[in-house]
mmCIF file of C-alpha atoms in Angstrom:
data_model
loop_
_atom_site.group_PDB
_atom_site.id
_atom_site.type_symbol
_atom_site.label_atom_id
_atom_site.label_comp_id
_atom_site.label_asym_id
_atom_site.label_seq_id
_atom_site.Cartn_x
_atom_site.Cartn_y
_atom_site.Cartn_z
ATOM 1 C CA MET A 274 0.000 0.000 0.000
ATOM 2 C CA ILE A 275 2.781 2.366 0.969
ATOM 3 C CA ARG A 276 4.657 1.368 -2.172
ATOM 4 C CA VAL A 277 1.668 2.188 -4.380
ATOM 5 C CA GLY A 278 1.237 5.493 -2.627
ATOM 6 C CA ALA A 279 4.908 6.349 -3.128
ATOM 7 C CA LEU A 280 4.701 5.497 -6.826
ATOM 8 C CA LEU A 281 1.614 7.649 -7.170
ATOM 9 C CA LEU A 282 3.346 10.565 -5.449
ATOM 10 C CA LEU A 283 6.354 10.147 -7.738
ATOM 11 C CA ALA A 284 4.104 10.151 -10.787
ATOM 12 C CA ILE A 285 2.400 13.334 -9.614
ATOM 13 C CA ALA A 286 5.736 15.013 -8.826
ATOM 14 C CA LEU A 287 7.218 14.082 -12.191
ATOM 15 C CA ALA A 288 4.119 15.276 -14.018
ATOM 16 C CA ALA A 289 5.014 18.786 -12.869
ATOM 17 C CA CYS A 290 8.366 18.578 -14.658
ATOM 18 C CA ASP A 291 8.297 20.848 -17.665
ATOM 19 C CA ASP A 292 10.670 22.938 -19.675
ATOM 20 C CA MET A 293 9.979 26.362 -18.248
ATOM 21 C CA THR A 294 11.517 28.092 -21.240
ATOM 22 C CA THR A 295 8.431 27.254 -23.290
ATOM 23 C CA GLN A 296 5.639 29.257 -21.772
ATOM 24 C CA PRO A 297 3.288 30.546 -24.432
ATOM 25 C CA LYS A 298 2.732 34.246 -24.126
ATOM 26 C CA LYS A 299 1.560 37.011 -26.368
ATOM 27 C CA ASN A 300 4.650 38.385 -28.040
ATOM 28 C CA ALA A 301 4.138 40.707 -30.956
ATOM 29 C CA TYR A 302 7.375 39.665 -32.622
ATOM 30 C CA ALA A 303 7.452 35.955 -31.829
ATOM 31 C CA ASP A 304 5.888 35.160 -35.174
ATOM 32 C CA ALA A 305 7.747 36.941 -37.944
ATOM 33 C CA SER A 306 4.901 36.426 -40.397
ATOM 34 C CA VAL A 307 2.730 38.833 -38.419
ATOM 35 C CA GLY A 308 3.424 42.209 -39.887
ATOM 36 C CA PRO A 309 2.537 45.663 -38.688
ATOM 37 C CA GLY A 310 -1.218 45.936 -38.636
ATOM 38 C CA LYS A 311 -3.221 47.548 -41.348
ATOM 39 C CA VAL A 312 -5.497 50.399 -40.474
ATOM 40 C CA PRO A 313 -9.102 49.478 -41.302
ATOM 41 C CA ALA A 314 -10.987 51.930 -43.496
ATOM 42 C CA GLY A 315 -12.831 54.629 -41.606
ATOM 43 C CA THR A 316 -10.564 54.508 -38.529
ATOM 44 C CA VAL A 317 -7.389 56.292 -37.553
ATOM 45 C CA ALA A 318 -4.255 54.574 -36.292
ATOM 46 C CA PHE A 319 -3.047 54.964 -32.735
ATOM 47 C CA GLN A 320 -1.366 58.358 -32.297
ATOM 48 C CA GLU A 321 -2.731 59.487 -35.640
ATOM 49 C CA ARG A 322 -5.482 61.693 -34.226
ATOM 50 C CA PRO A 323 -4.492 65.226 -35.223
ATOM 51 C CA VAL A 324 -3.542 67.537 -32.381
ATOM 52 C CA ALA A 325 -3.700 71.322 -32.369
ATOM 53 C CA PRO A 326 -0.349 73.089 -32.765
ATOM 54 C CA PRO A 327 1.125 73.514 -29.279
ATOM 55 C CA PRO A 328 2.472 76.920 -28.175
ATOM 56 C CA VAL A 329 6.088 77.389 -29.215
ATOM 57 C CA SER A 330 8.515 76.986 -26.336
ATOM 58 C CA LEU A 331 12.201 76.158 -25.975
ATOM 59 C CA ALA A 332 11.274 72.626 -24.884
ATOM 60 C CA LEU A 333 9.189 72.172 -28.037
ATOM 61 C CA ILE A 334 12.040 73.355 -30.269
ATOM 62 C CA GLU A 335 14.502 71.064 -28.483
ATOM 63 C CA ARG A 336 12.142 68.114 -28.901
ATOM 64 C CA GLY A 337 11.845 69.104 -32.558
ATOM 65 C CA GLN A 338 15.617 69.238 -32.918
ATOM 66 C CA GLU A 339 15.954 65.721 -31.520
ATOM 67 C CA ARG A 340 13.213 64.343 -33.798
ATOM 68 C CA PHE A 341 14.590 66.277 -36.786
ATOM 69 C CA ARG A 342 18.017 64.737 -36.283
ATOM 70 C CA ILE A 343 16.526 61.246 -36.180
ATOM 71 C CA TYR A 344 14.080 61.351 -39.061
ATOM 72 C CA CYS A 345 14.963 64.290 -41.291
ATOM 73 C CA THR A 346 18.747 64.763 -41.381
ATOM 74 C CA PRO A 347 19.482 61.683 -43.532
ATOM 75 C CA CYS A 348 18.101 63.674 -46.486
ATOM 76 C CA HIS A 349 17.537 67.276 -45.384
ATOM 77 C CA SER A 350 20.889 67.474 -43.476
ATOM 78 C CA GLU A 351 21.425 69.149 -40.128
ATOM 79 C CA LEU A 352 21.474 72.513 -41.862
ATOM 80 C CA GLY A 353 18.246 71.915 -43.755
ATOM 81 C CA ASP A 354 19.869 72.565 -47.124
ATOM 82 C CA GLY A 355 18.710 69.239 -48.541
ATOM 83 C CA ASN A 356 22.164 67.731 -48.917
ATOM 84 C CA GLY A 357 22.062 64.951 -46.333
ATOM 85 C CA MET A 358 24.104 61.769 -46.438
ATOM 86 C CA VAL A 359 21.433 59.763 -48.257
ATOM 87 C CA VAL A 360 21.157 62.500 -50.894
ATOM 88 C CA GLN A 361 24.928 62.330 -51.316
ATOM 89 C CA ARG A 362 24.450 58.616 -52.036
ATOM 90 C CA GLY A 363 21.973 59.216 -54.843
ATOM 91 C CA PHE A 364 18.570 60.031 -53.377
ATOM 92 C CA PRO A 365 16.838 62.880 -55.268
ATOM 93 C CA ALA A 366 17.671 66.116 -53.431
ATOM 94 C CA PRO A 367 14.804 67.765 -51.561
ATOM 95 C CA PRO A 368 14.533 71.559 -51.757
ATOM 96 C CA SER A 369 16.481 73.573 -49.211
ATOM 97 C CA TYR A 370 14.394 75.066 -46.382
ATOM 98 C CA HIS A 371 16.132 78.347 -47.064
ATOM 99 C CA ILE A 372 14.212 79.328 -50.184
ATOM 100 C CA ASP A 373 11.482 81.943 -50.272
ATOM 101 C CA ARG A 374 8.723 79.476 -51.079
ATOM 102 C CA LEU A 375 9.395 77.452 -47.935
ATOM 103 C CA ARG A 376 10.139 80.478 -45.758
ATOM 104 C CA GLN A 377 6.683 81.728 -46.593
ATOM 105 C CA ALA A 378 4.935 78.351 -46.508
ATOM 106 C CA PRO A 379 2.456 78.039 -43.617
ATOM 107 C CA PRO A 380 3.239 75.486 -40.856
ATOM 108 C CA GLY A 381 0.381 73.371 -42.158
ATOM 109 C CA HIS A 382 2.340 72.753 -45.351
ATOM 110 C CA PHE A 383 5.164 71.050 -43.431
ATOM 111 C CA TYR A 384 2.644 69.130 -41.334
ATOM 112 C CA ASP A 385 1.003 67.880 -44.501
ATOM 113 C CA VAL A 386 4.329 66.819 -46.042
ATOM 114 C CA ILE A 387 5.412 64.918 -42.917
ATOM 115 C CA THR A 388 2.023 63.211 -42.714
ATOM 116 C CA ASN A 389 1.459 62.351 -46.353
ATOM 117 C CA GLY A 390 4.881 62.556 -47.966
ATOM 118 C CA HIS A 391 5.728 64.698 -50.953
ATOM 119 C CA GLY A 392 7.408 63.779 -54.239
ATOM 120 C CA ALA A 393 10.040 61.128 -53.485
ATOM 121 C CA MET A 394 9.574 61.572 -49.732
ATOM 122 C CA TYR A 395 7.533 58.866 -48.086
ATOM 123 C CA SER A 396 5.006 59.560 -45.373
ATOM 124 C CA PHE A 397 6.467 59.722 -41.880
ATOM 125 C CA ALA A 398 3.079 59.368 -40.217
ATOM 126 C CA GLN A 399 4.021 55.942 -38.804
ATOM 127 C CA ARG A 400 7.270 57.241 -37.370
ATOM 128 C CA VAL A 401 6.490 60.754 -36.164
ATOM 129 C CA ALA A 402 3.498 61.270 -33.888
ATOM 130 C CA PRO A 403 1.305 64.327 -34.578
ATOM 131 C CA ALA A 404 2.632 66.285 -31.576
ATOM 132 C CA ASP A 405 6.196 65.626 -32.725
ATOM 133 C CA ARG A 406 5.354 66.892 -36.214
ATOM 134 C CA TRP A 407 4.578 70.304 -34.733
ATOM 135 C CA ALA A 408 7.824 70.138 -32.742
ATOM 136 C CA ILE A 409 9.780 69.430 -35.932
ATOM 137 C CA ILE A 410 8.044 72.332 -37.680
ATOM 138 C CA ALA A 411 9.028 74.652 -34.824
ATOM 139 C CA TYR A 412 12.617 73.507 -35.242
ATOM 140 C CA ILE A 413 12.490 73.983 -39.025
ATOM 141 C CA ARG A 414 11.391 77.568 -38.375
ATOM 142 C CA ALA A 415 14.388 77.980 -36.052
ATOM 143 C CA LEU A 416 16.665 76.526 -38.745
ATOM 144 C CA GLN A 417 15.274 78.924 -41.331
ATOM 145 C CA ARG A 418 15.838 81.835 -38.988
ATOM 146 C CA SER A 419 19.404 80.684 -38.329
ATOM 147 C CA GLN A 420 20.297 81.123 -41.995
ATOM 148 C CA ASP A 421 18.288 84.278 -42.582
ATOM 149 C CA ALA A 422 19.070 86.714 -39.792
ATOM 150 C CA SER A 423 20.910 90.001 -40.009
ATOM 151 C CA ALA A 424 22.621 92.159 -37.434
ATOM 152 C CA ALA A 425 19.631 94.513 -37.500
ATOM 153 C CA ASP A 426 17.443 91.735 -36.008
ATOM 154 C CA LEU A 427 19.428 91.722 -32.787
ATOM 155 C CA THR A 428 18.318 93.672 -29.752
ATOM 156 C CA PRO A 429 20.903 96.153 -28.427
ATOM 157 C CA ALA A 430 21.493 93.863 -25.438
ATOM 158 C CA GLU A 431 22.245 90.892 -27.681
ATOM 159 C CA LYS A 432 24.588 93.011 -29.778
ATOM 160 C CA ALA A 433 26.434 94.120 -26.668
ATOM 161 C CA ALA A 434 26.762 90.508 -25.553
ATOM 162 C CA LEU A 435 28.330 89.562 -28.878
ATOM 163 C CA GLN A 436 30.805 92.457 -28.932
ATOM 164 C CA MET B 1295 38.114 -18.262 5.693
ATOM 165 C CA ALA B 1296 37.654 -17.668 1.970
ATOM 166 C CA ALA B 1297 37.981 -14.080 0.704
ATOM 167 C CA ILE B 1298 34.675 -12.328 0.045
ATOM 168 C CA PHE B 1299 36.042 -10.399 -2.964
ATOM 169 C CA ARG B 1300 38.284 -11.838 -5.600
ATOM 170 C CA PRO B 1301 41.428 -9.845 -6.552
ATOM 171 C CA SER B 1302 39.744 -8.571 -9.736
ATOM 172 C CA ALA B 1303 37.211 -6.748 -7.533
ATOM 173 C CA ASN B 1304 39.931 -4.168 -6.821
ATOM 174 C CA LEU B 1305 39.991 -3.239 -10.492
ATOM 175 C CA ALA B 1306 36.198 -3.178 -10.716
ATOM 176 C CA ALA B 1307 36.001 -0.879 -7.697
ATOM 177 C CA LYS B 1308 38.562 1.512 -9.252
ATOM 178 C CA PHE B 1309 36.635 1.625 -12.524
ATOM 179 C CA PHE B 1310 33.409 2.196 -10.628
ATOM 180 C CA LEU B 1311 34.858 5.111 -8.652
ATOM 181 C CA LEU B 1312 36.429 6.604 -11.782
ATOM 182 C CA GLY B 1313 33.120 6.181 -13.605
ATOM 183 C CA MET B 1314 31.187 7.920 -10.860
ATOM 184 C CA GLY B 1315 33.711 10.779 -10.867
ATOM 185 C CA GLY B 1316 33.461 10.988 -14.627
ATOM 186 C CA LEU B 1317 29.663 11.057 -14.507
ATOM 187 C CA LEU B 1318 29.724 13.808 -11.916
ATOM 188 C CA ALA B 1319 32.202 15.888 -13.906
ATOM 189 C CA GLY B 1320 30.284 15.230 -17.106
ATOM 190 C CA GLY B 1321 26.998 16.190 -15.458
ATOM 191 C CA VAL B 1322 28.424 19.408 -14.094
ATOM 192 C CA PHE B 1323 29.810 20.255 -17.515
ATOM 193 C CA TRP B 1324 26.641 19.371 -19.408
ATOM 194 C CA TRP B 1325 24.073 20.970 -17.124
ATOM 195 C CA TRP B 1326 26.059 23.775 -15.540
ATOM 196 C CA VAL B 1327 29.170 24.808 -17.532
ATOM 197 C CA TYR B 1328 28.044 24.265 -21.116
ATOM 198 C CA PRO B 1329 24.754 26.271 -20.972
ATOM 199 C CA ARG B 1330 26.752 29.243 -19.636
ATOM 200 C CA THR B 1331 29.280 29.300 -22.461
ATOM 201 C CA ASP B 1332 29.055 31.931 -25.171
ATOM 202 C CA TYR B 1333 28.913 29.062 -27.650
ATOM 203 C CA ALA B 1334 25.733 27.649 -26.170
ATOM 204 C CA ARG B 1335 24.243 31.151 -25.850
ATOM 205 C CA GLY B 1336 24.994 31.912 -29.490
ATOM 206 C CA VAL B 1337 27.071 35.004 -28.713
ATOM 207 C CA GLY B 1338 28.888 36.333 -31.760
ATOM 208 C CA TRP B 1339 27.152 33.979 -34.195
ATOM 209 C CA VAL B 1340 25.558 35.550 -37.219
ATOM 210 C CA ILE B 1341 22.095 34.232 -38.037
ATOM 211 C CA ASP B 1342 21.064 33.903 -41.670
ATOM 212 C CA GLN B 1343 18.534 36.600 -42.524
ATOM 213 C CA PRO B 1344 16.297 37.043 -45.585
ATOM 214 C CA VAL B 1345 18.311 40.167 -46.468
ATOM 215 C CA PRO B 1346 21.958 40.602 -45.384
ATOM 216 C CA PHE B 1347 21.203 43.927 -43.717
ATOM 217 C CA SER B 1348 24.315 45.809 -42.573
ATOM 218 C CA HIS B 1349 23.975 47.975 -39.488
ATOM 219 C CA GLU B 1350 27.581 49.034 -40.090
ATOM 220 C CA HIS B 1351 26.667 50.623 -43.400
ATOM 221 C CA HIS B 1352 23.442 52.248 -42.259
ATOM 222 C CA VAL B 1353 24.558 53.439 -38.817
ATOM 223 C CA ALA B 1354 28.300 54.129 -39.087
ATOM 224 C CA GLY B 1355 28.370 54.822 -42.822
ATOM 225 C CA LEU B 1356 25.215 56.907 -43.260
ATOM 226 C CA GLY B 1357 24.724 58.132 -39.697
ATOM 227 C CA ILE B 1358 21.112 56.997 -39.435
ATOM 228 C CA ASP B 1359 19.804 57.052 -35.857
ATOM 229 C CA CYS B 1360 18.634 53.778 -34.270
ATOM 230 C CA ARG B 1361 15.162 55.260 -33.884
ATOM 231 C CA PHE B 1362 14.708 55.915 -37.597
ATOM 232 C CA CYS B 1363 13.833 52.213 -37.884
ATOM 233 C CA HIS B 1364 13.315 51.063 -34.279
ATOM 234 C CA THR B 1365 10.709 53.735 -33.718
ATOM 235 C CA SER B 1366 8.992 52.454 -30.592
ATOM 236 C CA VAL B 1367 12.065 51.901 -28.438
ATOM 237 C CA GLU B 1368 11.358 54.971 -26.304
ATOM 238 C CA VAL B 1369 7.703 54.295 -25.669
ATOM 239 C CA SER B 1370 7.161 50.549 -25.790
ATOM 240 C CA ALA B 1371 8.432 47.231 -24.461
ATOM 241 C CA ASN B 1372 9.462 46.315 -28.001
ATOM 242 C CA ALA B 1373 12.065 48.357 -29.828
ATOM 243 C CA GLY B 1374 10.034 47.784 -32.991
ATOM 244 C CA MET B 1375 11.117 46.132 -36.199
ATOM 245 C CA PRO B 1376 10.714 48.447 -39.184
ATOM 246 C CA PRO B 1377 7.989 47.639 -41.694
ATOM 247 C CA THR B 1378 9.075 47.260 -45.311
ATOM 248 C CA TYR B 1379 7.729 50.773 -45.861
ATOM 249 C CA THR B 1380 10.614 52.114 -43.762
ATOM 250 C CA CYS B 1381 13.199 50.327 -45.938
ATOM 251 C CA MET B 1382 11.492 51.700 -49.024
ATOM 252 C CA THR B 1383 11.718 55.265 -47.700
ATOM 253 C CA CYS B 1384 15.177 55.273 -49.268
ATOM 254 C CA HIS B 1385 15.248 52.113 -51.353
ATOM 255 C CA SER B 1386 12.385 53.227 -53.534
ATOM 256 C CA GLN B 1387 15.035 55.544 -55.012
ATOM 257 C CA ILE B 1388 18.419 53.995 -54.178
ATOM 258 C CA TRP B 1389 19.640 50.535 -55.228
ATOM 259 C CA THR B 1390 16.267 49.912 -56.817
ATOM 260 C CA ASN B 1391 17.582 47.034 -58.916
ATOM 261 C CA ALA B 1392 19.967 45.454 -56.419
ATOM 262 C CA ALA B 1393 19.548 41.691 -56.283
ATOM 263 C CA LEU B 1394 20.235 41.785 -52.540
ATOM 264 C CA LEU B 1395 17.100 43.825 -52.038
ATOM 265 C CA ALA B 1396 14.770 41.580 -54.038
ATOM 266 C CA PRO B 1397 13.111 40.200 -50.853
ATOM 267 C CA VAL B 1398 12.357 43.771 -49.766
ATOM 268 C CA ARG B 1399 10.711 44.604 -53.084
ATOM 269 C CA ASP B 1400 8.790 41.308 -53.016
ATOM 270 C CA SER B 1401 7.608 42.130 -49.533
ATOM 271 C CA LEU B 1402 6.253 45.479 -50.685
ATOM 272 C CA ALA B 1403 4.717 44.083 -53.866
ATOM 273 C CA HIS B 1404 2.965 41.187 -52.123
ATOM 274 C CA ASP B 1405 2.165 43.032 -48.907
ATOM 275 C CA ALA B 1406 3.886 40.289 -46.909
ATOM 276 C CA PRO B 1407 6.286 41.196 -44.096
ATOM 277 C CA ILE B 1408 9.946 40.216 -44.294
ATOM 278 C CA ALA B 1409 10.480 37.322 -41.887
ATOM 279 C CA TRP B 1410 13.536 38.564 -39.980
ATOM 280 C CA LYS B 1411 14.945 36.085 -37.485
ATOM 281 C CA VAL B 1412 15.240 37.115 -33.879
ATOM 282 C CA VAL B 1413 18.846 37.777 -32.857
ATOM 283 C CA ASN B 1414 18.410 38.718 -29.221
ATOM 284 C CA ASP B 1415 15.785 36.374 -27.857
ATOM 285 C CA LEU B 1416 14.715 36.151 -24.254
ATOM 286 C CA PRO B 1417 12.758 33.297 -22.663
ATOM 287 C CA ASN B 1418 9.026 33.856 -22.485
ATOM 288 C CA TYR B 1419 9.087 34.191 -18.697
ATOM 289 C CA VAL B 1420 11.230 37.326 -18.920
ATOM 290 C CA TYR B 1421 9.327 40.577 -19.317
ATOM 291 C CA PHE B 1422 11.922 42.906 -20.724
ATOM 292 C CA ASN B 1423 10.892 46.469 -21.497
ATOM 293 C CA HIS B 1424 13.061 48.647 -23.750
ATOM 294 C CA SER B 1425 11.423 51.969 -22.914
ATOM 295 C CA ILE B 1426 12.209 51.959 -19.190
ATOM 296 C CA HIS B 1427 15.875 51.146 -19.853
ATOM 297 C CA ILE B 1428 16.127 54.032 -22.344
ATOM 298 C CA ALA B 1429 14.291 56.373 -19.970
ATOM 299 C CA LYS B 1430 16.650 55.501 -17.115
ATOM 300 C CA GLY B 1431 19.902 56.007 -19.003
ATOM 301 C CA VAL B 1432 20.943 52.552 -20.210
ATOM 302 C CA GLY B 1433 22.544 52.779 -23.652
ATOM 303 C CA CYS B 1434 21.649 50.426 -26.504
ATOM 304 C CA GLU B 1435 25.271 49.350 -26.632
ATOM 305 C CA SER B 1436 25.258 48.030 -23.070
ATOM 306 C CA CYS B 1437 23.274 44.985 -24.214
ATOM 307 C CA HIS B 1438 23.482 45.055 -28.019
ATOM 308 C CA GLY B 1439 27.196 45.796 -28.368
ATOM 309 C CA SER B 1440 28.700 47.982 -31.055
ATOM 310 C CA VAL B 1441 25.922 47.447 -33.556
ATOM 311 C CA ASP B 1442 27.464 50.141 -35.752
ATOM 312 C CA ARG B 1443 30.378 47.800 -36.404
ATOM 313 C CA MET B 1444 28.268 44.768 -37.284
ATOM 314 C CA ALA B 1445 28.283 44.147 -41.011
ATOM 315 C CA LEU B 1446 25.850 41.340 -40.179
ATOM 316 C CA THR B 1447 23.928 41.462 -36.949
ATOM 317 C CA PHE B 1448 24.822 39.124 -34.122
ATOM 318 C CA LYS B 1449 24.145 38.786 -30.434
ATOM 319 C CA ALA B 1450 26.821 40.644 -28.482
ATOM 320 C CA ALA B 1451 26.018 39.719 -24.886
ATOM 321 C CA SER B 1452 25.082 36.420 -23.253
ATOM 322 C CA LEU B 1453 21.773 37.832 -21.933
ATOM 323 C CA THR B 1454 21.805 35.327 -19.109
ATOM 324 C CA MET B 1455 20.047 36.125 -15.853
ATOM 325 C CA GLN B 1456 23.530 36.685 -14.438
ATOM 326 C CA PHE B 1457 24.119 39.327 -17.100
ATOM 327 C CA CYS B 1458 20.908 41.162 -16.186
ATOM 328 C CA LEU B 1459 21.537 40.926 -12.460
ATOM 329 C CA ASN B 1460 25.096 42.236 -12.738
ATOM 330 C CA CYS B 1461 23.580 45.547 -13.721
ATOM 331 C CA HIS B 1462 20.371 45.411 -11.681
ATOM 332 C CA ARG B 1463 22.431 44.955 -8.499
ATOM 333 C CA ASN B 1464 24.501 48.061 -9.206
ATOM 334 C CA PRO B 1465 23.192 50.070 -12.174
ATOM 335 C CA GLY B 1466 25.240 53.238 -11.623
ATOM 336 C CA PRO B 1467 28.395 52.360 -13.592
ATOM 337 C CA ASN B 1468 26.302 51.322 -16.609
ATOM 338 C CA LEU B 1469 24.281 54.529 -16.829
ATOM 339 C CA ARG B 1470 25.156 57.275 -19.264
ATOM 340 C CA PRO B 1471 24.065 60.857 -19.873
ATOM 341 C CA ARG B 1472 20.894 61.176 -21.890
ATOM 342 C CA ALA B 1473 22.741 62.474 -24.956
ATOM 343 C CA ALA B 1474 24.903 59.328 -25.121
ATOM 344 C CA ILE B 1475 22.206 56.652 -24.972
ATOM 345 C CA TYR B 1476 22.244 55.924 -28.704
ATOM 346 C CA ASP B 1477 25.988 56.471 -29.066
ATOM 347 C CA THR B 1478 27.776 53.151 -29.484
ATOM 348 C CA GLU B 1479 31.217 54.738 -29.179
ATOM 349 C CA TRP B 1480 30.562 56.455 -25.854
ATOM 350 C CA ARG B 1481 32.879 55.642 -22.975
ATOM 351 C CA ARG B 1482 32.874 56.974 -19.421
ATOM 352 C CA GLY B 1483 35.262 59.937 -19.386
ATOM 353 C CA PRO B 1484 36.658 62.336 -16.788
ATOM 354 C CA ASP B 1485 33.790 64.794 -17.199
ATOM 355 C CA THR B 1486 31.041 62.149 -17.052
ATOM 356 C CA PRO B 1487 28.850 62.557 -13.962
ATOM 357 C CA SER B 1488 29.638 59.970 -11.303
ATOM 358 C CA PRO B 1489 27.538 56.777 -11.153
ATOM 359 C CA ASP B 1490 25.843 58.080 -8.010
ATOM 360 C CA ALA B 1491 25.066 61.412 -9.640
ATOM 361 C CA LEU B 1492 23.520 59.622 -12.626
ATOM 362 C CA MET B 1493 21.461 57.401 -10.336
ATOM 363 C CA LYS B 1494 20.116 60.525 -8.653
ATOM 364 C CA GLN B 1495 19.542 62.290 -11.969
ATOM 365 C CA TYR B 1496 17.466 59.413 -13.331
ATOM 366 C CA GLY B 1497 15.683 58.938 -10.009
ATOM 367 C CA ILE B 1498 16.779 55.312 -9.639
ATOM 368 C CA VAL B 1499 16.188 54.059 -6.138
ATOM 369 C CA ASN B 1500 18.314 50.953 -5.906
ATOM 370 C CA ARG B 1501 15.896 49.084 -3.704
ATOM 371 C CA ASP B 1502 13.660 46.788 -5.702
ATOM 372 C CA LEU B 1503 15.628 46.252 -8.914
ATOM 373 C CA THR B 1504 16.453 42.670 -7.971
ATOM 374 C CA ASP B 1505 12.915 41.719 -6.953
ATOM 375 C CA CYS B 1506 11.764 38.622 -8.855
ATOM 376 C CA SER B 1507 8.672 40.426 -10.110
ATOM 377 C CA ILE B 1508 10.734 43.167 -11.752
ATOM 378 C CA CYS B 1509 11.490 40.729 -14.589
ATOM 379 C CA HIS B 1510 9.240 37.716 -13.932
ATOM 380 C CA ARG B 1511 5.567 38.436 -13.549
#
C-alpha cells in the first residue's frame, strides 16, 4: 500500500516537470509572419489623431531638434539645405528650407508633407506622432531663422553681448 | 576463511569510482558549464537573414539614428522592427535594382512582411521592457554591443540572468548621460557625472531592482 502510494506521489511530482523556457505568451514579434497591422478603413491609427499646434517653447524646439536629427537629417541634413548623407548617395535632393517658397509656406504645409509625404519623400506618419510633427516644424522655423538673420534683427542687449 | 572479494574486484572498484567521478564531472559540464558558455548562448554567431542587412553601413556609414527604424524603443516594451515601408523610404530611389534587395521589393509588392529572425531572444518568462531602460539612461550598446560595427547582426552579450543581475544589483556604472544613450562609441570619461550622480539624476532608487517580479511576472 505504501509502495503504491509512493509510486503515485512520484508520478504526480514528475508530471510537474516541464521545460519552463516554453511558456506561451503574447509576443508581438514571436511570429515573424505577423506584420505591422493595417489600419481598417474609416478609422485612424493609434497616435494618428491630429492635435492642435502647441504653443512654441524652448522645450518644443529642443524636442523638434531631436526628432529632426533622427528622421529628417538623412536627407535634409542638419542645416536643412537638402544635402544629407542619403542624398549624397543618390537620393533625389529635396529643396532647401532656405528658399522663399518654404520660408513663406504656412506650418500646415510642413505638417502635410510629414504626414502624407511629398514627391520622393515617403510619409512619416508611422514614425512621427502628430505632436512631434509640430515640434519638428518649430525647429524647421528655427533653422530657417538661423540662416536668414541680419545684425539689424538683434536687440541692443544681444549686440552688446556679442561684442 | 575464503575471501569475500576476488582480486579482480579491486579493479572493478577503481573503474566504478572513476566512472562515478566521470559522470559527476560530465553532469556538471553538461548541465552547468556548457549552458553558460558563449557558444551555447549563441554570442557572436551571425544568423542567416532574408536580407543581409548591414547595421555598419546604415549606422556608421550613413549616420542613421537607431530610432529611424526602431521607432517604438522609447515608448514601448518592443524596440520595434521596421515595416518594409521604412526600408522603401530610401530604397524606392536607391539601389532599386539590387539583387540583394529583391526580398524587400517582393515584400512590398505582395504586402507580406519580411520574416527577420530574432537575434536577441529572451525566454518567455522574462518581461523585458526597452522603454524603461532608455528612460533611465541605459545605452543600446550596453546589451546590443557595437551594432554600428556589425556588417551582419549578431548577439553581443550572453543575456543570461547573471548578465541582467550584474547591472540590476549596481546600475550606476552602466548609466550614461541622456545624450549618449544611442551612441555606441561612448565611454565613461573624466567629465562624465559619477555613477551616483547619474542614479540621482534618473531617479533610480536601488531598492527593488532585484525583486523577482521586476522581470518575472
